[in-house]
């Protein structure tokens, strides 16, 4: 018999293959990155973030208010927070961190 499909699960938002290929390390060096590498990393993160936001918007996903959840930043259970629609599971910010960021 065939294995059951998991079509009922939410689609996971993944970066495009072009952006993913740029993110792979060249040679696996463990040396401290130079300024050009750091700039490249910042630019890559900026592009990935922009692409993830666009994918979430295209899928009709929006942040939502949640109750009695653990904050992703301070790791304390808070009475209220916001759950972000991204690939990171349980990405919740408490109202305090939401206001600060």
PDB file of C-alpha atoms in Angstrom:
ATOM      1  CA  UNK A   1       0.000   0.000   0.000  1.00  0.00           C
ATOM      2  CA  UNK A   2       1.054   3.570  -0.572  1.00  0.00           C
ATOM      3  CA  UNK A   3       2.268   5.757   2.272  1.00  0.00           C
ATOM      4  CA  UNK A   4      -0.166   8.528   3.249  1.00  0.00           C
ATOM      5  CA  UNK A   5       0.548  11.945   1.829  1.00  0.00           C
ATOM      6  CA  UNK A   6       1.043  14.986   3.991  1.00  0.00           C
ATOM      7  CA  UNK A   7      -0.845  17.421   1.762  1.00  0.00           C
ATOM      8  CA  UNK A   8      -2.809  18.608   4.789  1.00  0.00           C
ATOM      9  CA  UNK A   9       0.324  20.161   6.325  1.00  0.00           C
ATOM     10  CA  UNK A  10       1.153  23.799   5.609  1.00  0.00           C
ATOM     11  CA  UNK A  11       3.581  24.386   2.777  1.00  0.00           C
ATOM     12  CA  UNK A  12       7.038  25.260   4.056  1.00  0.00           C
ATOM     13  CA  UNK A  13       8.463  28.467   2.648  1.00  0.00           C
ATOM     14  CA  UNK A  14      11.868  27.766   1.123  1.00  0.00           C
ATOM     15  CA  UNK A  15      14.344  30.175  -0.515  1.00  0.00           C
ATOM     16  CA  UNK A  16      14.698  29.873  -4.280  1.00  0.00           C
ATOM     17  CA  UNK A  17      17.437  27.609  -5.653  1.00  0.00           C
ATOM     18  CA  UNK A  18      19.426  30.656  -6.827  1.00  0.00           C
ATOM     19  CA  UNK A  19      19.520  32.206  -3.345  1.00  0.00           C
ATOM     20  CA  UNK A  20      20.163  28.802  -1.724  1.00  0.00           C
ATOM     21  CA  UNK A  21      23.152  28.196  -4.042  1.00  0.00           C
ATOM     22  CA  UNK A  22      24.644  31.572  -3.059  1.00  0.00           C
ATOM     23  CA  UNK A  23      24.351  30.617   0.618  1.00  0.00           C
ATOM     24  CA  UNK A  24      26.448  27.445   0.355  1.00  0.00           C
ATOM     25  CA  UNK A  25      30.009  27.829   1.670  1.00  0.00           C
ATOM     26  CA  UNK A  26      32.848  27.519  -0.823  1.00  0.00           C
ATOM     27  CA  UNK A  27      35.426  25.085   0.483  1.00  0.00           C
ATOM     28  CA  UNK A  28      34.167  24.815   4.064  1.00  0.00           C
ATOM     29  CA  UNK A  29      36.871  27.063   5.557  1.00  0.00           C
ATOM     30  CA  UNK A  30      36.801  27.633   9.318  1.00  0.00           C
ATOM     31  CA  UNK A  31      38.795  30.882   9.150  1.00  0.00           C
ATOM     32  CA  UNK A  32      37.373  34.165  10.411  1.00  0.00           C
ATOM     33  CA  UNK A  33      35.476  35.838   7.516  1.00  0.00           C
ATOM     34  CA  UNK A  34      36.908  39.034   6.028  1.00  0.00           C
ATOM     35  CA  UNK A  35      34.946  42.266   5.471  1.00  0.00           C
ATOM     36  CA  UNK A  36      33.896  41.325   1.940  1.00  0.00           C
ATOM     37  CA  UNK A  37      32.549  37.986   3.180  1.00  0.00           C
ATOM     38  CA  UNK A  38      30.637  39.719   5.991  1.00  0.00           C
ATOM     39  CA  UNK A  39      29.138  42.213   3.530  1.00  0.00           C
ATOM     40  CA  UNK A  40      28.162  39.343   1.253  1.00  0.00           C
ATOM     41  CA  UNK A  41      26.544  37.545   4.207  1.00  0.00           C
ATOM     42  CA  UNK A  42      24.544  40.651   5.181  1.00  0.00           C
ATOM     43  CA  UNK A  43      23.378  41.102   1.596  1.00  0.00           C
ATOM     44  CA  UNK A  44      22.421  37.432   1.381  1.00  0.00           C
ATOM     45  CA  UNK A  45      20.401  37.625   4.625  1.00  0.00           C
ATOM     46  CA  UNK A  46      18.677  40.783   3.348  1.00  0.00           C
ATOM     47  CA  UNK A  47      17.688  39.030   0.105  1.00  0.00           C
ATOM     48  CA  UNK A  48      16.517  35.888   1.913  1.00  0.00           C
ATOM     49  CA  UNK A  49      14.413  37.954   4.312  1.00  0.00           C
ATOM     50  CA  UNK A  50      12.870  39.911   1.414  1.00  0.00           C
ATOM     51  CA  UNK A  51      12.127  36.692  -0.478  1.00  0.00           C
ATOM     52  CA  UNK A  52      10.575  35.037   2.603  1.00  0.00           C
ATOM     53  CA  UNK A  53       8.317  38.042   3.229  1.00  0.00           C
ATOM     54  CA  UNK A  54       7.209  38.057  -0.415  1.00  0.00           C
ATOM     55  CA  UNK A  55       6.495  34.297  -0.340  1.00  0.00           C
ATOM     56  CA  UNK A  56       4.427  34.657   2.845  1.00  0.00           C
ATOM     57  CA  UNK A  57       2.454  37.539   1.337  1.00  0.00           C
ATOM     58  CA  UNK A  58       1.888  35.591  -1.897  1.00  0.00           C
ATOM     59  CA  UNK A  59       0.578  32.654   0.143  1.00  0.00           C
ATOM     60  CA  UNK A  60      -1.789  34.969   2.021  1.00  0.00           C
ATOM     61  CA  UNK A  61      -0.046  34.381   5.353  1.00  0.00           C
ATOM     62  CA  UNK A  62      -0.122  37.133   7.959  1.00  0.00           C
ATOM     63  CA  UNK A  63       1.171  37.516  11.530  1.00  0.00           C
ATOM     64  CA  UNK A  64      -1.431  36.681  14.171  1.00  0.00           C
ATOM     65  CA  UNK A  65      -1.934  37.418  17.847  1.00  0.00           C
ATOM     66  CA  UNK A  66      -1.450  34.358  20.067  1.00  0.00           C
ATOM     67  CA  UNK A  67      -1.878  33.777  23.794  1.00  0.00           C
ATOM     68  CA  UNK A  68       0.149  31.912  26.417  1.00  0.00           C
ATOM     69  CA  UNK A  69       3.193  31.258  24.200  1.00  0.00           C
ATOM     70  CA  UNK A  70       6.971  31.380  24.714  1.00  0.00           C
ATOM     71  CA  UNK A  71       8.834  34.381  23.262  1.00  0.00           C
ATOM     72  CA  UNK A  72      11.474  33.497  20.658  1.00  0.00           C
ATOM     73  CA  UNK A  73      13.825  36.177  22.051  1.00  0.00           C
ATOM     74  CA  UNK A  74      13.545  36.095  25.858  1.00  0.00           C
ATOM     75  CA  UNK A  75      12.270  32.482  26.135  1.00  0.00           C
ATOM     76  CA  UNK A  76       9.650  33.400  28.767  1.00  0.00           C
ATOM     77  CA  UNK A  77       6.034  32.324  28.519  1.00  0.00           C
ATOM     78  CA  UNK A  78       3.986  35.465  27.948  1.00  0.00           C
ATOM     79  CA  UNK A  79       0.228  36.048  28.063  1.00  0.00           C
ATOM     80  CA  UNK A  80       0.184  37.601  24.571  1.00  0.00           C
ATOM     81  CA  UNK A  81       2.462  37.730  21.531  1.00  0.00           C
ATOM     82  CA  UNK A  82       2.610  37.658  17.745  1.00  0.00           C
ATOM     83  CA  UNK A  83       3.265  34.537  15.672  1.00  0.00           C
ATOM     84  CA  UNK A  84       5.100  35.226  12.410  1.00  0.00           C
ATOM     85  CA  UNK A  85       4.301  33.162   9.283  1.00  0.00           C
ATOM     86  CA  UNK A  86       7.787  31.978   8.395  1.00  0.00           C
ATOM     87  CA  UNK A  87       9.683  28.716   8.071  1.00  0.00           C
ATOM     88  CA  UNK A  88      10.886  28.985  11.687  1.00  0.00           C
ATOM     89  CA  UNK A  89       8.464  26.939  13.788  1.00  0.00           C
ATOM     90  CA  UNK A  90       6.880  28.736  16.748  1.00  0.00           C
ATOM     91  CA  UNK A  91       8.411  32.115  15.830  1.00  0.00           C
ATOM     92  CA  UNK A  92       6.595  34.171  18.484  1.00  0.00           C
ATOM     93  CA  UNK A  93       7.603  37.598  19.797  1.00  0.00           C
ATOM     94  CA  UNK A  94       6.157  38.867  23.071  1.00  0.00           C
ATOM     95  CA  UNK A  95       4.546  42.316  22.917  1.00  0.00           C
ATOM     96  CA  UNK A  96       7.560  43.880  24.643  1.00  0.00           C
ATOM     97  CA  UNK A  97      10.037  42.585  22.027  1.00  0.00           C
ATOM     98  CA  UNK A  98       7.621  43.350  19.226  1.00  0.00           C
ATOM     99  CA  UNK A  99       7.611  47.020  20.283  1.00  0.00           C
ATOM    100  CA  UNK A 100      11.423  47.125  20.648  1.00  0.00           C
ATOM    101  CA  UNK A 101      12.192  45.592  17.242  1.00  0.00           C
TER     102      UNK A 101
END
